[in-house]
mmCIF file of C-alpha atoms in Angstrom:
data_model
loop_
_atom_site.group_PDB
_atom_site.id
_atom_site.type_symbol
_atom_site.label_atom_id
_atom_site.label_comp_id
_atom_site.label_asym_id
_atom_site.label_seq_id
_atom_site.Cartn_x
_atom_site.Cartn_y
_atom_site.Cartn_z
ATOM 1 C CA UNK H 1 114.970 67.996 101.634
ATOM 2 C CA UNK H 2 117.027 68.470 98.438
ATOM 3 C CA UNK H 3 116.313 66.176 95.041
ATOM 4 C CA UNK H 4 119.018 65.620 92.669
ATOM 5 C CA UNK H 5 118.474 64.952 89.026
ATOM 6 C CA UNK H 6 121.436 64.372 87.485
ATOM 7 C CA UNK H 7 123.289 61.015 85.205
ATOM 8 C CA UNK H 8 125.119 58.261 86.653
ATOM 9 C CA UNK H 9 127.529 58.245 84.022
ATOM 10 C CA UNK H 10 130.261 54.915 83.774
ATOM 11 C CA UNK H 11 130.709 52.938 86.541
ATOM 12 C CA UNK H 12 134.538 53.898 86.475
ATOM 13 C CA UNK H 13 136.308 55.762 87.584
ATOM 14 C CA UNK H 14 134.855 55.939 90.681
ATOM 15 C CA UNK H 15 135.280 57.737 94.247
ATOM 16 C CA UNK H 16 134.871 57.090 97.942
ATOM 17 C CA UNK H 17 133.004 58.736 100.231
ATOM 18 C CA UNK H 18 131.701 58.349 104.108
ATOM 19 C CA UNK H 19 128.657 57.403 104.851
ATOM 20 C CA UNK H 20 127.816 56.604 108.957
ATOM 21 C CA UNK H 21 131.599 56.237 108.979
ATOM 22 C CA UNK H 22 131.549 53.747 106.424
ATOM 23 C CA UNK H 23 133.860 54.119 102.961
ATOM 24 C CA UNK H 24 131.057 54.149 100.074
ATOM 25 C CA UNK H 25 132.122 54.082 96.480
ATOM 26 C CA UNK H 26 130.194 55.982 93.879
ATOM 27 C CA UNK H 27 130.446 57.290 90.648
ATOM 28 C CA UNK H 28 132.625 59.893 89.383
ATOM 29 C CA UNK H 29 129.803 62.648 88.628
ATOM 30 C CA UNK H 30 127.882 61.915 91.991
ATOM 31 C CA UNK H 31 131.320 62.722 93.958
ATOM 32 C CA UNK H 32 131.980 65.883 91.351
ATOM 33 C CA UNK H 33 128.542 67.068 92.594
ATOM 34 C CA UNK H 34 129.083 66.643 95.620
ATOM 35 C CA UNK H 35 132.424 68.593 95.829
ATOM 36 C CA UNK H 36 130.601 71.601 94.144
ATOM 37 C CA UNK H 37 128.068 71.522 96.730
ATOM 38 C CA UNK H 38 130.405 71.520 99.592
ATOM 39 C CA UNK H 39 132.107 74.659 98.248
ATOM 40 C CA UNK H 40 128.499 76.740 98.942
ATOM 41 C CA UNK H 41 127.457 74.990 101.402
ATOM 42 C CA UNK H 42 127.038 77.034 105.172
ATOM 43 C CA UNK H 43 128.492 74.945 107.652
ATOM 44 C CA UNK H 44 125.670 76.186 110.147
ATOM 45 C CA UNK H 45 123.027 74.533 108.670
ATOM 46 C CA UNK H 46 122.112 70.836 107.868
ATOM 47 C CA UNK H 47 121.780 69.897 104.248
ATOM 48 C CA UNK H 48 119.620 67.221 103.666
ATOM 49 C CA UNK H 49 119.443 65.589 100.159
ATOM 50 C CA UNK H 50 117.514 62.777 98.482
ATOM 51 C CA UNK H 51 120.006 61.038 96.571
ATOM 52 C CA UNK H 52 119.218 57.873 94.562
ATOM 53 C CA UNK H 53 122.678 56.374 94.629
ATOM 54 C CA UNK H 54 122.936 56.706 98.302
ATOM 55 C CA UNK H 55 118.983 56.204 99.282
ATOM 56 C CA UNK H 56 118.372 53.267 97.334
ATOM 57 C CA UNK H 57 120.060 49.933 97.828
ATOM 58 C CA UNK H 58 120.634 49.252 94.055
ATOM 59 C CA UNK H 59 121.505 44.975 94.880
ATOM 60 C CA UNK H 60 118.267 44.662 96.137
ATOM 61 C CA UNK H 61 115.165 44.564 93.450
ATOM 62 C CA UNK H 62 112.508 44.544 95.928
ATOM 63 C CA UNK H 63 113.570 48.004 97.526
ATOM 64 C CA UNK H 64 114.321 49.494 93.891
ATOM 65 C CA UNK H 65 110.512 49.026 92.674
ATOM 66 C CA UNK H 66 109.559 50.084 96.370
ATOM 67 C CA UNK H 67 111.169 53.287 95.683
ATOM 68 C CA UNK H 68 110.509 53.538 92.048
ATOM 69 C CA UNK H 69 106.527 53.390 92.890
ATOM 70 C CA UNK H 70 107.004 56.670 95.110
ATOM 71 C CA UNK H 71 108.937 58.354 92.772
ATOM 72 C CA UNK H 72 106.396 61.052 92.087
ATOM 73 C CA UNK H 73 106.077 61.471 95.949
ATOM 74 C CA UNK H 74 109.621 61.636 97.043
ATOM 75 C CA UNK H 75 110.472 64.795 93.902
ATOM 76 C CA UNK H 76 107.307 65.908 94.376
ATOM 77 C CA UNK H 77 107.274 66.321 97.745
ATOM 78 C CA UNK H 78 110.966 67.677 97.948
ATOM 79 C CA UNK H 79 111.425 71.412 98.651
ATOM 80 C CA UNK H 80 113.740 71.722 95.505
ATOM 81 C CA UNK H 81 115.358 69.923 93.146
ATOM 82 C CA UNK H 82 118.601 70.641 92.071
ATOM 83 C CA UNK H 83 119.433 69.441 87.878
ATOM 84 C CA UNK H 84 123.361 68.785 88.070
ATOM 85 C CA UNK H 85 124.609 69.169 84.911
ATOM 86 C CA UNK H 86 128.289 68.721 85.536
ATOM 87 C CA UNK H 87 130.741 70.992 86.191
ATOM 88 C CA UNK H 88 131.298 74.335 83.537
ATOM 89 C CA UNK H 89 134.810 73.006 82.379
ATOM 90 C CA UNK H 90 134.078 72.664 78.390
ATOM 91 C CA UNK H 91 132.808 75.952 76.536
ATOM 92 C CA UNK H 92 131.581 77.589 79.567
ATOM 93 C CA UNK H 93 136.203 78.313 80.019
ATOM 94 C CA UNK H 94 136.526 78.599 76.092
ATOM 95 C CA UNK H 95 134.150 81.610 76.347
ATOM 96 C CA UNK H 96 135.205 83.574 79.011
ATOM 97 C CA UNK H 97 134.742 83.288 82.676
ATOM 98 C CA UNK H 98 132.251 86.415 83.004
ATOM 99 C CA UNK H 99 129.586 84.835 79.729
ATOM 100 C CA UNK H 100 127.908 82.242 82.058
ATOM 101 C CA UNK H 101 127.802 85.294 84.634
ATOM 102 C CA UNK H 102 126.219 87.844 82.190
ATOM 103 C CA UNK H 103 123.435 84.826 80.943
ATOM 104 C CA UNK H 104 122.467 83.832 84.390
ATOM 105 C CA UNK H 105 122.121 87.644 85.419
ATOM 106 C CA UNK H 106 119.007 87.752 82.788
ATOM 107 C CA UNK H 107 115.753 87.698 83.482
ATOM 108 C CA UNK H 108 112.070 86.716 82.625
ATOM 109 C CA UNK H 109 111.274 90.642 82.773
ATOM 110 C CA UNK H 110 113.658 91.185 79.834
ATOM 111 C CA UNK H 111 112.446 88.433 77.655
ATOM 112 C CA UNK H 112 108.567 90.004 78.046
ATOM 113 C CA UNK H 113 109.499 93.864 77.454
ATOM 114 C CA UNK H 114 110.958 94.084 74.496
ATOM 115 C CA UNK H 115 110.403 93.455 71.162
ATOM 116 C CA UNK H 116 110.100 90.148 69.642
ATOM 117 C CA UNK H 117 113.145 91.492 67.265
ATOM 118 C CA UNK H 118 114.991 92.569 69.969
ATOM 119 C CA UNK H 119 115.084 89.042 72.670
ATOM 120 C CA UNK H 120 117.644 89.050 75.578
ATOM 121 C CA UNK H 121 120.507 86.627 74.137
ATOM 122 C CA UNK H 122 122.393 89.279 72.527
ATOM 123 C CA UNK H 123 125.811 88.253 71.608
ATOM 124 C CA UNK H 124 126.945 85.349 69.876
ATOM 125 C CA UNK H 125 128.820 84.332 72.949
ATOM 126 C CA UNK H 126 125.421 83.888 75.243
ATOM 127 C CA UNK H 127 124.216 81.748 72.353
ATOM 128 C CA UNK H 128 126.621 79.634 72.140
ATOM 129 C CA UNK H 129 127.076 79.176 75.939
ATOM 130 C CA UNK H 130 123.226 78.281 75.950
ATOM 131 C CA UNK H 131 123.284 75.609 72.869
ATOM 132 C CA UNK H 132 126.166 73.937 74.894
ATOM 133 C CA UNK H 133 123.884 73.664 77.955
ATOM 134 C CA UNK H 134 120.895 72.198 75.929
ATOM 135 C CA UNK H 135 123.323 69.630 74.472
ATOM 136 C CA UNK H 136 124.101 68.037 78.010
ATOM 137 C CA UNK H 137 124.083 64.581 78.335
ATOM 138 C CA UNK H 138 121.759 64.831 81.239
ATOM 139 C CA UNK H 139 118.690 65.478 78.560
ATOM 140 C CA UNK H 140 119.298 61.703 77.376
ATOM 141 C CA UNK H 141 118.005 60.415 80.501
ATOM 142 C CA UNK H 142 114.743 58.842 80.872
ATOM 143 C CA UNK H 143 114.617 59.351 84.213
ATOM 144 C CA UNK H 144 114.975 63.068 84.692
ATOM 145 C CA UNK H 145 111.745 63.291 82.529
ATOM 146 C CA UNK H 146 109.403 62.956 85.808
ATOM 147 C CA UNK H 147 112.009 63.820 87.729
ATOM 148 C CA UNK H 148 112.102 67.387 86.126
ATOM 149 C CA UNK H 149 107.739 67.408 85.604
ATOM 150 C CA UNK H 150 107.166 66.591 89.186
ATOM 151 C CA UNK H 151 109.298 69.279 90.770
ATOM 152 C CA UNK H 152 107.576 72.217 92.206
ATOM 153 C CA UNK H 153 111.048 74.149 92.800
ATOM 154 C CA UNK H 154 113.931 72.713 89.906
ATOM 155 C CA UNK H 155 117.361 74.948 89.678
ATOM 156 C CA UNK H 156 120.131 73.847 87.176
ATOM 157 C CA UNK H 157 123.410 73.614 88.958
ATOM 158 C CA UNK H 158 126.610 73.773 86.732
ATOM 159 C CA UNK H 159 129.857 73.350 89.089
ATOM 160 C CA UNK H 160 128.730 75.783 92.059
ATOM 161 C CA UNK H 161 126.838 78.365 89.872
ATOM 162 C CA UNK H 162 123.007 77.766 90.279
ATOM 163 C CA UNK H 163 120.275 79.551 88.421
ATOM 164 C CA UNK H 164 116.558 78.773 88.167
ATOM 165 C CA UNK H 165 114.092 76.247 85.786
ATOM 166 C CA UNK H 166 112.281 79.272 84.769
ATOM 167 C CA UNK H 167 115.550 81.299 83.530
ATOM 168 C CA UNK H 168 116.463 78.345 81.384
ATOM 169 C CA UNK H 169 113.012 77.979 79.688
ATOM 170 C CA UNK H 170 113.220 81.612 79.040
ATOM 171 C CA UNK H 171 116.659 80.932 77.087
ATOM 172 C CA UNK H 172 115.076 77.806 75.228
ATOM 173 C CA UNK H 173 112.088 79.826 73.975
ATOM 174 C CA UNK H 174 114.828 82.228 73.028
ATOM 175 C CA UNK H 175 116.834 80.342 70.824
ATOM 176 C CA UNK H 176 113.809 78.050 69.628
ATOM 177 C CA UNK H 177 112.711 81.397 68.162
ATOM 178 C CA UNK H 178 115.044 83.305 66.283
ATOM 179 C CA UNK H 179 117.403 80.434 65.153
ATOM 180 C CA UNK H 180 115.763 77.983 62.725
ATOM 181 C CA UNK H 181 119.356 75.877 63.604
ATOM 182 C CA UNK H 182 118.617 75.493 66.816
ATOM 183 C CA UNK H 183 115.717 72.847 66.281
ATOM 184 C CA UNK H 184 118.008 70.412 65.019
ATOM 185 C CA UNK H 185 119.930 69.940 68.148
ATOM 186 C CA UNK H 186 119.381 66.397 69.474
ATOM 187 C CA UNK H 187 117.122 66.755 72.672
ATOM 188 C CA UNK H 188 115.188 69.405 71.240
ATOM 189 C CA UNK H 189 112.228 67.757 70.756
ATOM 190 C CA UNK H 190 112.345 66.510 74.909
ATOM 191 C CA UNK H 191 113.489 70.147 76.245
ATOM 192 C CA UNK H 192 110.427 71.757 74.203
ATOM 193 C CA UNK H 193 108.028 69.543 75.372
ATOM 194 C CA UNK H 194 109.520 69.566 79.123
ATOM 195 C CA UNK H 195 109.541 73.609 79.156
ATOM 196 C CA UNK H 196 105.719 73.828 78.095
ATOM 197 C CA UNK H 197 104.605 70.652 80.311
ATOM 198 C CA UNK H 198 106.820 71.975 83.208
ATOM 199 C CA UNK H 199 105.092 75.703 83.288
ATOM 200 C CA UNK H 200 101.700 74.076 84.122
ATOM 201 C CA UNK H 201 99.945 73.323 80.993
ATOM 202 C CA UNK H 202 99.265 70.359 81.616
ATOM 203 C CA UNK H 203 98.789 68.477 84.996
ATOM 204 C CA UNK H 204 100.932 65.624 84.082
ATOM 205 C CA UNK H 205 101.027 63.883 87.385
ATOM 206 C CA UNK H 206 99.168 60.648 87.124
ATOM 207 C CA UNK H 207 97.528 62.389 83.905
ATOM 208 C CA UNK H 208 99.319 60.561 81.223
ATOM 209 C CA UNK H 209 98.573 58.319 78.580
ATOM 210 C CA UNK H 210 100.905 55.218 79.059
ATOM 211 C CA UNK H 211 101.484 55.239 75.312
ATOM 212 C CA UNK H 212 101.998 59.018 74.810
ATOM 213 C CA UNK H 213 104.696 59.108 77.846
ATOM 214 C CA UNK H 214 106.639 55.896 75.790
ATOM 215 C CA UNK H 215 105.762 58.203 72.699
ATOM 216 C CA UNK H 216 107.491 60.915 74.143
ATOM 217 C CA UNK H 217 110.522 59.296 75.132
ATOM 218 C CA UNK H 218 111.716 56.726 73.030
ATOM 219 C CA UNK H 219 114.531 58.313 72.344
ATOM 220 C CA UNK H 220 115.858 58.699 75.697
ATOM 221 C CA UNK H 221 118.331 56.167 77.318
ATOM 222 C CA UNK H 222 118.749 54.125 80.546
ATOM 223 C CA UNK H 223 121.178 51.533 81.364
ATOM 224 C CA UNK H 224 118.243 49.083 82.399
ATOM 225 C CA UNK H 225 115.743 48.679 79.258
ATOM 226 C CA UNK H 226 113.001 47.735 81.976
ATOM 227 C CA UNK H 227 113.127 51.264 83.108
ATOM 228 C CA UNK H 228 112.305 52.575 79.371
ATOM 229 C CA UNK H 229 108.663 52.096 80.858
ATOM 230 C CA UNK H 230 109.360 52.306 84.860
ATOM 231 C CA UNK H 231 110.815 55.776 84.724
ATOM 232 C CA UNK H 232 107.391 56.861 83.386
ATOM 233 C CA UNK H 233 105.250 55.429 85.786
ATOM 234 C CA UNK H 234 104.671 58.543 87.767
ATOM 235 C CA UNK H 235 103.736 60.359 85.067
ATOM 236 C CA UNK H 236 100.809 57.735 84.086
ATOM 237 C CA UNK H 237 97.153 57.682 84.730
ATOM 238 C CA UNK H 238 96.471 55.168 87.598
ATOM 239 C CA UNK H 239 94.435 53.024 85.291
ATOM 240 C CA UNK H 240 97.591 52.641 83.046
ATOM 241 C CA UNK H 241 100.218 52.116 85.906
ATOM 242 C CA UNK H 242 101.976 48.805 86.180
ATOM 243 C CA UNK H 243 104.066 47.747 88.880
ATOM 244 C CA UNK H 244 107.496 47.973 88.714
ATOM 245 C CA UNK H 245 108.941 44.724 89.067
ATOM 246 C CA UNK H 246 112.410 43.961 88.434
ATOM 247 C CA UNK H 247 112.399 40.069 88.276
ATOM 248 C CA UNK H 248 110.645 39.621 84.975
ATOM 249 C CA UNK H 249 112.340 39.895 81.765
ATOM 250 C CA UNK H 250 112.132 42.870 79.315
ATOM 251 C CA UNK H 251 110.199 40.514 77.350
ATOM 252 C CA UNK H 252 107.426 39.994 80.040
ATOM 253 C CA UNK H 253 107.049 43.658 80.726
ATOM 254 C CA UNK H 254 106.337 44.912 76.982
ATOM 255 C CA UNK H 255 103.333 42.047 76.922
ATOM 256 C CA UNK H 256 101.849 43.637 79.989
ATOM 257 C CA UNK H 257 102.770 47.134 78.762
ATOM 258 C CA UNK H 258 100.317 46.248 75.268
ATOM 259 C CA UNK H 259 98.093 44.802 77.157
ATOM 260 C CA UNK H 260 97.869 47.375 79.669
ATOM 261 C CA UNK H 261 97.779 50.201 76.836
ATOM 262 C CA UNK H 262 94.673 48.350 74.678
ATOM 263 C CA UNK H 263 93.054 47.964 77.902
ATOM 264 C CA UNK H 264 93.428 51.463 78.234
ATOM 265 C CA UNK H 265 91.789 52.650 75.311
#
């Protein structure tokens, strides 16, 4: 199976779908995604994705920390995982049509060749195509931290164009190297740390220190402040883990959190 990564965005507008023949309402950037999709997809062949909006029942607490505790197993365990960043509608058009083409038609191979003078985003156009990527509002999202570290197979999908994890590292090395600028853009601090953790560094599943993941992430949002410290839970040591628990109040959880981290050390 498929996992997406992507943001829920508002609540409205949204958009109905079918589901077992049933009308099922979900947000607007779900349904955009799942337009795109349908556009490549063979109708052969079965398609089978791993969907939180559509695999969880969100009303029901108990099956939400279920499913939050095998987090690392279900994007672990999926074949791929697709990172939806919307659809290429803003500068992707102001650009030209063929710049996203050219960017995605680079490769690792051209980065390591050449000269460190000489790196494979030439023009001013592939720069600026690239900057708008990394500016996404999908890289404010606590939970596509593990969702991203855990994958063994991640492609970024931008309306039906698709290109790999490892090409956009590539690009973020790129720019985090020969424009000083560049480390001033909002998530840049996340996306640096993701593209080293994510090429194997370090074994981050059930490696982390609870305090270094919270560390790590502080800045990134969630519309739930519980899951500030449940979207990280994959990523923690066992010894650190706490159990996801929706009932308690925010209040609760950051006392066991403490505790749980002085314990720790």
């Amino acid at each position: 199976y498929t996992a997406l990564s992507y943001t829920w965005g508002p609540p409205l507008p949204s958009a109905a779908i079918l589901v077992d023949g049933h009308k099922f309402q979900v947000r607007l950037n779900l349904y955009t995604f799942l337009l795109a999709s349908a556009q490549t997809m063979d109708e052969t062949k079965l398609r089978l994705y791993w969907i939180d909006q559509l695999c969880i029942d969100q009303n029901d607490n108990n099956e939400r920390a279920t499913q939050v505790s095998i987090m690392d197993r279900i994007y672990s365990g999926a074949s791929r995982t697709i990172i939806w960043l919307g659809t290429d509608d803003g500068i992707g058009r102001i650009l030209g049509e063929n710049v996203s083409d050219r960017v995605l038609e680079l490769t690792f191979a051209h980065w390591t060749e050449e000269p460190a003078d000489r790196l494979w985003l030439r023009s001013g156009k592939e720069v600026a195509w690239w900057r708008w990527l990394c500016t996404n509002s999908y890289w404010s999202r606590v939970w596509i931290v593990q969702e991203v570290l855990l994958s063994r197979n991640a492609s970024i999908q931008l309306g039906v164009r698709l290109f790999s994890w490892a090409t956009f590292r590539c690009a973020f090395y790129d720019l985090a190297l020969t424009d000083a600028s560049f480390h001033a853009q909002p998530h840049f601090d996340l996306l640096s740390w993701l593209c080293m953790e994510s090429g194997g560094t370090i074994q981050w599943r059930g490696g982390a220190r609870l305090e270094s993941a919270i560390a790590m992430t502080k800045m990134q949002q969630c519309q739930d402040v519980r899951d500030t410290i449940y979207a990280l839970l994959s990523l923690v040591r066992n010894g650190q883990r706490i159990r996801a628990d929706y009932s308690i109040s925010v209040k609760t959880l950051y006392k066991k959190v403490v505790q749980r981290v002085c314990s720790g050390n």
